[in-house]
């Protein structure tokens, strides 16, 4: 089992998942919309093919943080 901290623009929560879970599966299971976001695991940006790799394959077992970041140009205008 891996302790995952999910961090999005408006929420932050902790979930426990199997090491064989993919980042994509974790995001989908927790209702995180990542279609227009960059996804990072422990600060490393993931490409779409790496989203389907398991936490074990990514070397992120035990404890990790998955963050979704949305870049909004001219958000203040």
mmCIF file of N, CA, C and O in Angstrom:
data_model
loop_
_atom_site.group_PDB
_atom_site.id
_atom_site.type_symbol
_atom_site.label_atom_id
_atom_site.label_comp_id
_atom_site.label_asym_id
_atom_site.label_seq_id
_atom_site.Cartn_x
_atom_site.Cartn_y
_atom_site.Cartn_z
ATOM 1 N N UNK A 1 0.836 -1.186 0.000
ATOM 2 C CA UNK A 1 0.000 0.000 0.000
ATOM 3 C C UNK A 1 0.882 1.250 0.000
ATOM 4 O O UNK A 1 1.935 1.269 0.620
ATOM 5 N N UNK A 2 0.375 2.257 -0.696
ATOM 6 C CA UNK A 2 1.072 3.533 -0.765
ATOM 7 C C UNK A 2 0.138 4.638 -0.285
ATOM 8 O O UNK A 2 -1.036 4.672 -0.658
ATOM 9 N N UNK A 3 0.669 5.525 0.527
ATOM 10 C CA UNK A 3 -0.057 6.702 0.988
ATOM 11 C C UNK A 3 0.158 7.793 -0.048
ATOM 12 O O UNK A 3 1.286 8.233 -0.270
ATOM 13 N N UNK A 4 -0.938 8.212 -0.692
ATOM 14 C CA UNK A 4 -0.858 9.216 -1.755
ATOM 15 C C UNK A 4 -1.567 10.485 -1.301
ATOM 16 O O UNK A 4 -2.726 10.444 -0.887
ATOM 17 N N UNK A 5 -0.864 11.598 -1.382
ATOM 18 C CA UNK A 5 -1.480 12.896 -1.155
ATOM 19 C C UNK A 5 -1.869 13.435 -2.517
ATOM 20 O O UNK A 5 -1.018 13.635 -3.380
ATOM 21 N N UNK A 6 -3.177 13.633 -2.723
ATOM 22 C CA UNK A 6 -3.687 14.196 -3.971
ATOM 23 C C UNK A 6 -3.865 15.691 -3.778
ATOM 24 O O UNK A 6 -4.563 16.130 -2.871
ATOM 25 N N UNK A 7 -3.241 16.457 -4.641
ATOM 26 C CA UNK A 7 -3.308 17.908 -4.538
ATOM 27 C C UNK A 7 -3.812 18.480 -5.862
ATOM 28 O O UNK A 7 -3.202 18.264 -6.908
ATOM 29 N N UNK A 8 -4.944 19.182 -5.790
ATOM 30 C CA UNK A 8 -5.501 19.842 -6.968
ATOM 31 C C UNK A 8 -5.620 21.327 -6.660
ATOM 32 O O UNK A 8 -5.266 21.775 -5.570
ATOM 33 N N UNK A 9 -6.157 22.068 -7.604
ATOM 34 C CA UNK A 9 -6.305 23.508 -7.419
ATOM 35 C C UNK A 9 -7.133 23.837 -6.181
ATOM 36 O O UNK A 9 -6.818 24.751 -5.438
ATOM 37 N N UNK A 10 -8.178 23.050 -5.946
ATOM 38 C CA UNK A 10 -9.086 23.392 -4.854
ATOM 39 C C UNK A 10 -9.189 22.357 -3.730
ATOM 40 O O UNK A 10 -9.908 22.580 -2.769
ATOM 41 N N UNK A 11 -8.490 21.246 -3.829
ATOM 42 C CA UNK A 11 -8.564 20.246 -2.762
ATOM 43 C C UNK A 11 -7.209 19.606 -2.494
ATOM 44 O O UNK A 11 -6.305 19.648 -3.314
ATOM 45 N N UNK A 12 -7.126 19.021 -1.338
ATOM 46 C CA UNK A 12 -5.955 18.240 -0.953
ATOM 47 C C UNK A 12 -6.458 17.134 -0.034
ATOM 48 O O UNK A 12 -7.137 17.405 0.957
ATOM 49 N N UNK A 13 -6.176 15.877 -0.411
ATOM 50 C CA UNK A 13 -6.617 14.778 0.436
ATOM 51 C C UNK A 13 -5.621 13.632 0.349
ATOM 52 O O UNK A 13 -4.812 13.556 -0.568
ATOM 53 N N UNK A 14 -5.710 12.740 1.324
ATOM 54 C CA UNK A 14 -4.829 11.581 1.386
ATOM 55 C C UNK A 14 -5.645 10.323 1.148
ATOM 56 O O UNK A 14 -6.730 10.165 1.720
ATOM 57 N N UNK A 15 -5.122 9.450 0.279
ATOM 58 C CA UNK A 15 -5.758 8.164 0.002
ATOM 59 C C UNK A 15 -4.702 7.070 0.080
ATOM 60 O O UNK A 15 -3.508 7.335 -0.083
ATOM 61 N N UNK A 16 -5.140 5.862 0.344
ATOM 62 C CA UNK A 16 -4.246 4.706 0.373
ATOM 63 C C UNK A 16 -4.604 3.809 -0.805
ATOM 64 O O UNK A 16 -5.773 3.455 -0.978
ATOM 65 N N UNK A 17 -3.599 3.476 -1.611
ATOM 66 C CA UNK A 17 -3.830 2.698 -2.831
ATOM 67 C C UNK A 17 -2.816 1.570 -2.933
ATOM 68 O O UNK A 17 -1.769 1.587 -2.285
ATOM 69 N N UNK A 18 -3.128 0.605 -3.788
ATOM 70 C CA UNK A 18 -2.202 -0.496 -4.067
ATOM 71 C C UNK A 18 -1.031 0.022 -4.903
ATOM 72 O O UNK A 18 -1.203 0.924 -5.725
ATOM 73 N N UNK A 19 0.142 -0.562 -4.708
ATOM 74 C CA UNK A 19 1.327 -0.167 -5.471
ATOM 75 C C UNK A 19 1.155 -0.420 -6.964
ATOM 76 O O UNK A 19 1.815 0.203 -7.785
ATOM 77 N N UNK A 20 0.254 -1.323 -7.332
ATOM 78 C CA UNK A 20 0.015 -1.648 -8.740
ATOM 79 C C UNK A 20 -0.931 -0.650 -9.416
ATOM 80 O O UNK A 20 -1.151 -0.724 -10.624
ATOM 81 N N UNK A 21 -1.490 0.288 -8.650
ATOM 82 C CA UNK A 21 -2.398 1.289 -9.220
ATOM 83 C C UNK A 21 -1.633 2.267 -10.091
ATOM 84 O O UNK A 21 -0.513 2.663 -9.768
ATOM 85 N N UNK A 22 -2.259 2.668 -11.195
ATOM 86 C CA UNK A 22 -1.642 3.685 -12.057
ATOM 87 C C UNK A 22 -2.088 5.072 -11.580
ATOM 88 O O UNK A 22 -3.124 5.209 -10.912
ATOM 89 N N UNK A 23 -1.331 6.073 -11.951
ATOM 90 C CA UNK A 23 -1.688 7.454 -11.600
ATOM 91 C C UNK A 23 -3.046 7.785 -12.218
ATOM 92 O O UNK A 23 -3.905 8.377 -11.561
ATOM 93 N N UNK A 24 -3.248 7.379 -13.455
ATOM 94 C CA UNK A 24 -4.512 7.625 -14.140
ATOM 95 C C UNK A 24 -5.686 7.004 -13.371
ATOM 96 O O UNK A 24 -6.722 7.638 -13.179
ATOM 97 N N UNK A 25 -5.517 5.784 -12.914
ATOM 98 C CA UNK A 25 -6.556 5.095 -12.156
ATOM 99 C C UNK A 25 -6.841 5.824 -10.841
ATOM 100 O O UNK A 25 -8.001 5.995 -10.459
ATOM 101 N N UNK A 26 -5.812 6.258 -10.155
ATOM 102 C CA UNK A 26 -5.975 6.972 -8.879
ATOM 103 C C UNK A 26 -6.745 8.268 -9.095
ATOM 104 O O UNK A 26 -7.673 8.587 -8.345
ATOM 105 N N UNK A 27 -6.374 9.020 -10.130
ATOM 106 C CA UNK A 27 -7.069 10.277 -10.418
ATOM 107 C C UNK A 27 -8.527 10.020 -10.774
ATOM 108 O O UNK A 27 -9.425 10.690 -10.252
ATOM 109 N N UNK A 28 -8.780 9.035 -11.633
ATOM 110 C CA UNK A 28 -10.159 8.716 -12.020
ATOM 111 C C UNK A 28 -10.986 8.243 -10.831
ATOM 112 O O UNK A 28 -12.133 8.661 -10.664
ATOM 113 N N UNK A 29 -10.419 7.371 -10.005
ATOM 114 C CA UNK A 29 -11.139 6.840 -8.842
ATOM 115 C C UNK A 29 -11.510 7.926 -7.838
ATOM 116 O O UNK A 29 -12.442 7.755 -7.058
ATOM 117 N N UNK A 30 -10.767 9.034 -7.855
ATOM 118 C CA UNK A 30 -11.009 10.110 -6.896
ATOM 119 C C UNK A 30 -11.654 11.340 -7.523
ATOM 120 O O UNK A 30 -11.695 12.410 -6.923
ATOM 121 N N UNK A 31 -12.173 11.180 -8.744
ATOM 122 C CA UNK A 31 -12.919 12.252 -9.390
ATOM 123 C C UNK A 31 -12.104 13.469 -9.763
ATOM 124 O O UNK A 31 -12.640 14.576 -9.807
ATOM 125 N N UNK A 32 -10.814 13.277 -10.033
ATOM 126 C CA UNK A 32 -9.948 14.404 -10.387
ATOM 127 C C UNK A 32 -9.940 14.566 -11.907
ATOM 128 O O UNK A 32 -9.580 13.637 -12.630
ATOM 129 N N UNK A 33 -10.354 15.743 -12.382
ATOM 130 C CA UNK A 33 -10.335 16.049 -13.806
ATOM 131 C C UNK A 33 -8.941 16.552 -14.158
ATOM 132 O O UNK A 33 -8.537 17.623 -13.737
ATOM 133 N N UNK A 34 -8.221 15.794 -14.944
ATOM 134 C CA UNK A 34 -6.858 16.148 -15.306
ATOM 135 C C UNK A 34 -6.717 16.404 -16.809
ATOM 136 O O UNK A 34 -5.606 16.517 -17.329
ATOM 137 N N UNK A 35 -7.840 16.543 -17.508
ATOM 138 C CA UNK A 35 -7.827 16.699 -18.964
ATOM 139 C C UNK A 35 -7.052 17.932 -19.413
ATOM 140 O O UNK A 35 -6.369 17.904 -20.429
ATOM 141 N N UNK A 36 -7.124 19.014 -18.669
ATOM 142 C CA UNK A 36 -6.443 20.248 -19.064
ATOM 143 C C UNK A 36 -5.322 20.609 -18.094
ATOM 144 O O UNK A 36 -4.921 21.766 -18.010
ATOM 145 N N UNK A 37 -4.828 19.627 -17.382
ATOM 146 C CA UNK A 37 -3.818 19.893 -16.359
ATOM 147 C C UNK A 37 -2.524 19.134 -16.639
ATOM 148 O O UNK A 37 -2.523 18.118 -17.325
ATOM 149 N N UNK A 38 -1.453 19.643 -16.077
ATOM 150 C CA UNK A 38 -0.205 18.884 -16.024
ATOM 151 C C UNK A 38 -0.263 18.063 -14.748
ATOM 152 O O UNK A 38 -0.689 18.561 -13.707
ATOM 153 N N UNK A 39 0.149 16.810 -14.829
ATOM 154 C CA UNK A 39 0.132 15.930 -13.666
ATOM 155 C C UNK A 39 1.569 15.662 -13.247
ATOM 156 O O UNK A 39 2.411 15.331 -14.072
ATOM 157 N N UNK A 40 1.817 15.821 -11.958
ATOM 158 C CA UNK A 40 3.149 15.578 -11.417
ATOM 159 C C UNK A 40 3.068 14.567 -10.282
ATOM 160 O O UNK A 40 2.086 14.533 -9.547
ATOM 161 N N UNK A 41 4.120 13.772 -10.169
ATOM 162 C CA UNK A 41 4.252 12.873 -9.029
ATOM 163 C C UNK A 41 5.588 13.199 -8.376
ATOM 164 O O UNK A 41 6.632 13.170 -9.024
ATOM 165 N N UNK A 42 5.516 13.606 -7.142
ATOM 166 C CA UNK A 42 6.703 14.030 -6.390
ATOM 167 C C UNK A 42 7.555 15.038 -7.174
ATOM 168 O O UNK A 42 8.770 14.964 -7.210
ATOM 169 N N UNK A 43 6.870 15.972 -7.846
ATOM 170 C CA UNK A 43 7.555 17.046 -8.561
ATOM 171 C C UNK A 43 7.974 16.730 -9.976
ATOM 172 O O UNK A 43 8.446 17.604 -10.692
ATOM 173 N N UNK A 44 7.796 15.485 -10.439
ATOM 174 C CA UNK A 44 8.177 15.088 -11.788
ATOM 175 C C UNK A 44 6.929 15.109 -12.683
ATOM 176 O O UNK A 44 5.940 14.432 -12.399
ATOM 177 N N UNK A 45 6.974 15.905 -13.755
ATOM 178 C CA UNK A 45 5.850 15.974 -14.679
ATOM 179 C C UNK A 45 5.730 14.666 -15.451
ATOM 180 O O UNK A 45 6.716 14.147 -15.959
ATOM 181 N N UNK A 46 4.500 14.155 -15.521
ATOM 182 C CA UNK A 46 4.250 12.884 -16.200
ATOM 183 C C UNK A 46 3.722 13.108 -17.605
ATOM 184 O O UNK A 46 2.842 13.948 -17.817
ATOM 185 N N UNK A 47 4.244 12.363 -18.542
ATOM 186 C CA UNK A 47 3.720 12.359 -19.901
ATOM 187 C C UNK A 47 2.505 11.437 -19.930
ATOM 188 O O UNK A 47 2.331 10.599 -19.029
ATOM 189 N N UNK A 48 1.649 11.552 -20.953
ATOM 190 C CA UNK A 48 0.447 10.710 -20.992
ATOM 191 C C UNK A 48 0.724 9.214 -20.873
ATOM 192 O O UNK A 48 -0.028 8.496 -20.202
ATOM 193 N N UNK A 49 1.805 8.715 -21.469
ATOM 194 C CA UNK A 49 2.089 7.283 -21.370
ATOM 195 C C UNK A 49 2.511 6.886 -19.958
ATOM 196 O O UNK A 49 2.230 5.779 -19.509
ATOM 197 N N UNK A 50 3.140 7.783 -19.240
ATOM 198 C CA UNK A 50 3.552 7.468 -17.864
ATOM 199 C C UNK A 50 2.379 7.510 -16.884
ATOM 200 O O UNK A 50 2.453 6.922 -15.813
ATOM 201 N N UNK A 51 1.291 8.190 -17.259
ATOM 202 C CA UNK A 51 0.095 8.200 -16.415
ATOM 203 C C UNK A 51 -0.461 6.791 -16.237
ATOM 204 O O UNK A 51 -1.095 6.490 -15.243
ATOM 205 N N UNK A 52 -0.217 5.933 -17.221
ATOM 206 C CA UNK A 52 -0.744 4.565 -17.183
ATOM 207 C C UNK A 52 0.191 3.583 -16.491
ATOM 208 O O UNK A 52 -0.151 2.422 -16.314
ATOM 209 N N UNK A 53 1.372 4.031 -16.074
ATOM 210 C CA UNK A 53 2.302 3.156 -15.353
ATOM 211 C C UNK A 53 1.902 3.077 -13.884
ATOM 212 O O UNK A 53 1.337 4.011 -13.322
ATOM 213 N N UNK A 54 2.236 1.956 -13.281
ATOM 214 C CA UNK A 54 1.908 1.779 -11.861
ATOM 215 C C UNK A 54 2.847 2.609 -10.987
ATOM 216 O O UNK A 54 3.930 3.011 -11.426
ATOM 217 N N UNK A 55 2.416 2.824 -9.761
ATOM 218 C CA UNK A 55 3.281 3.531 -8.815
ATOM 219 C C UNK A 55 4.590 2.776 -8.635
ATOM 220 O O UNK A 55 5.657 3.384 -8.539
ATOM 221 N N UNK A 56 4.520 1.451 -8.611
ATOM 222 C CA UNK A 56 5.735 0.637 -8.466
ATOM 223 C C UNK A 56 6.680 0.877 -9.641
ATOM 224 O O UNK A 56 7.890 1.045 -9.452
ATOM 225 N N UNK A 57 6.136 0.917 -10.868
ATOM 226 C CA UNK A 57 6.965 1.157 -12.046
ATOM 227 C C UNK A 57 7.596 2.546 -12.023
ATOM 228 O O UNK A 57 8.683 2.752 -12.546
ATOM 229 N N UNK A 58 6.897 3.505 -11.411
ATOM 230 C CA UNK A 58 7.404 4.873 -11.327
ATOM 231 C C UNK A 58 8.339 5.073 -10.130
ATOM 232 O O UNK A 58 8.910 6.149 -9.970
ATOM 233 N N UNK A 59 8.468 4.050 -9.296
ATOM 234 C CA UNK A 59 9.327 4.157 -8.121
ATOM 235 C C UNK A 59 8.744 5.041 -7.038
ATOM 236 O O UNK A 59 9.470 5.684 -6.283
ATOM 237 N N UNK A 60 7.413 5.086 -6.966
ATOM 238 C CA UNK A 60 6.739 5.983 -6.028
ATOM 239 C C UNK A 60 5.918 5.212 -5.003
ATOM 240 O O UNK A 60 4.764 5.538 -4.743
ATOM 241 N N UNK A 61 6.476 4.179 -4.416
ATOM 242 C CA UNK A 61 5.748 3.399 -3.421
ATOM 243 C C UNK A 61 6.063 3.909 -2.021
ATOM 244 O O UNK A 61 7.022 4.635 -1.812
ATOM 245 N N UNK A 62 5.229 3.526 -1.087
ATOM 246 C CA UNK A 62 5.404 3.956 0.301
ATOM 247 C C UNK A 62 4.627 5.221 0.588
ATOM 248 O O UNK A 62 3.623 5.206 1.278
ATOM 249 N N UNK A 63 5.073 6.324 -0.001
ATOM 250 C CA UNK A 63 4.405 7.609 0.175
ATOM 251 C C UNK A 63 4.780 8.514 -0.991
ATOM 252 O O UNK A 63 5.944 8.583 -1.384
ATOM 253 N N UNK A 64 3.790 9.197 -1.555
ATOM 254 C CA UNK A 64 4.070 10.120 -2.659
ATOM 255 C C UNK A 64 2.986 11.185 -2.735
ATOM 256 O O UNK A 64 1.962 11.091 -2.071
ATOM 257 N N UNK A 65 3.246 12.186 -3.553
ATOM 258 C CA UNK A 65 2.282 13.259 -3.805
ATOM 259 C C UNK A 65 1.997 13.304 -5.300
ATOM 260 O O UNK A 65 2.920 13.326 -6.111
ATOM 261 N N UNK A 66 0.720 13.310 -5.633
ATOM 262 C CA UNK A 66 0.290 13.496 -7.015
ATOM 263 C C UNK A 66 -0.416 14.847 -7.068
ATOM 264 O O UNK A 66 -1.367 15.086 -6.325
ATOM 265 N N UNK A 67 0.083 15.724 -7.928
ATOM 266 C CA UNK A 67 -0.480 17.069 -8.035
ATOM 267 C C UNK A 67 -0.911 17.339 -9.465
ATOM 268 O O UNK A 67 -0.252 16.921 -10.413
ATOM 269 N N UNK A 68 -2.041 18.041 -9.601
ATOM 270 C CA UNK A 68 -2.471 18.509 -10.916
ATOM 271 C C UNK A 68 -2.343 20.028 -10.917
ATOM 272 O O UNK A 68 -2.766 20.693 -9.982
ATOM 273 N N UNK A 69 -1.730 20.545 -11.974
ATOM 274 C CA UNK A 69 -1.470 21.980 -12.072
ATOM 275 C C UNK A 69 -2.056 22.483 -13.380
ATOM 276 O O UNK A 69 -1.800 21.920 -14.443
ATOM 277 N N UNK A 70 -2.838 23.545 -13.284
ATOM 278 C CA UNK A 70 -3.442 24.145 -14.468
ATOM 279 C C UNK A 70 -2.808 25.507 -14.692
ATOM 280 O O UNK A 70 -2.820 26.352 -13.800
ATOM 281 N N UNK A 71 -2.243 25.701 -15.873
ATOM 282 C CA UNK A 71 -1.658 26.991 -16.219
ATOM 283 C C UNK A 71 -2.737 27.840 -16.860
ATOM 284 O O UNK A 71 -3.349 27.434 -17.844
ATOM 285 N N UNK A 72 -2.963 28.988 -16.288
ATOM 286 C CA UNK A 72 -4.015 29.879 -16.790
ATOM 287 C C UNK A 72 -3.382 31.205 -17.175
ATOM 288 O O UNK A 72 -3.161 32.064 -16.339
ATOM 289 N N UNK A 73 -3.068 31.368 -18.455
ATOM 290 C CA UNK A 73 -2.523 32.625 -18.943
ATOM 291 C C UNK A 73 -3.551 33.741 -18.778
ATOM 292 O O UNK A 73 -4.729 33.564 -19.029
ATOM 293 N N UNK A 74 -3.074 34.872 -18.325
ATOM 294 C CA UNK A 74 -3.916 36.072 -18.200
ATOM 295 C C UNK A 74 -5.117 35.847 -17.279
ATOM 296 O O UNK A 74 -6.181 36.420 -17.493
ATOM 297 N N UNK A 75 -4.967 35.028 -16.268
ATOM 298 C CA UNK A 75 -6.067 34.728 -15.362
ATOM 299 C C UNK A 75 -6.546 35.970 -14.618
ATOM 300 O O UNK A 75 -7.708 36.078 -14.249
ATOM 301 N N UNK A 76 -5.662 36.910 -14.390
ATOM 302 C CA UNK A 76 -6.021 38.098 -13.640
ATOM 303 C C UNK A 76 -6.628 39.200 -14.486
ATOM 304 O O UNK A 76 -7.072 40.210 -13.990
ATOM 305 N N UNK A 77 -6.667 39.005 -15.791
ATOM 306 C CA UNK A 77 -7.180 40.076 -16.675
ATOM 307 C C UNK A 77 -8.645 39.942 -16.914
ATOM 308 O O UNK A 77 -9.267 39.021 -17.048
#
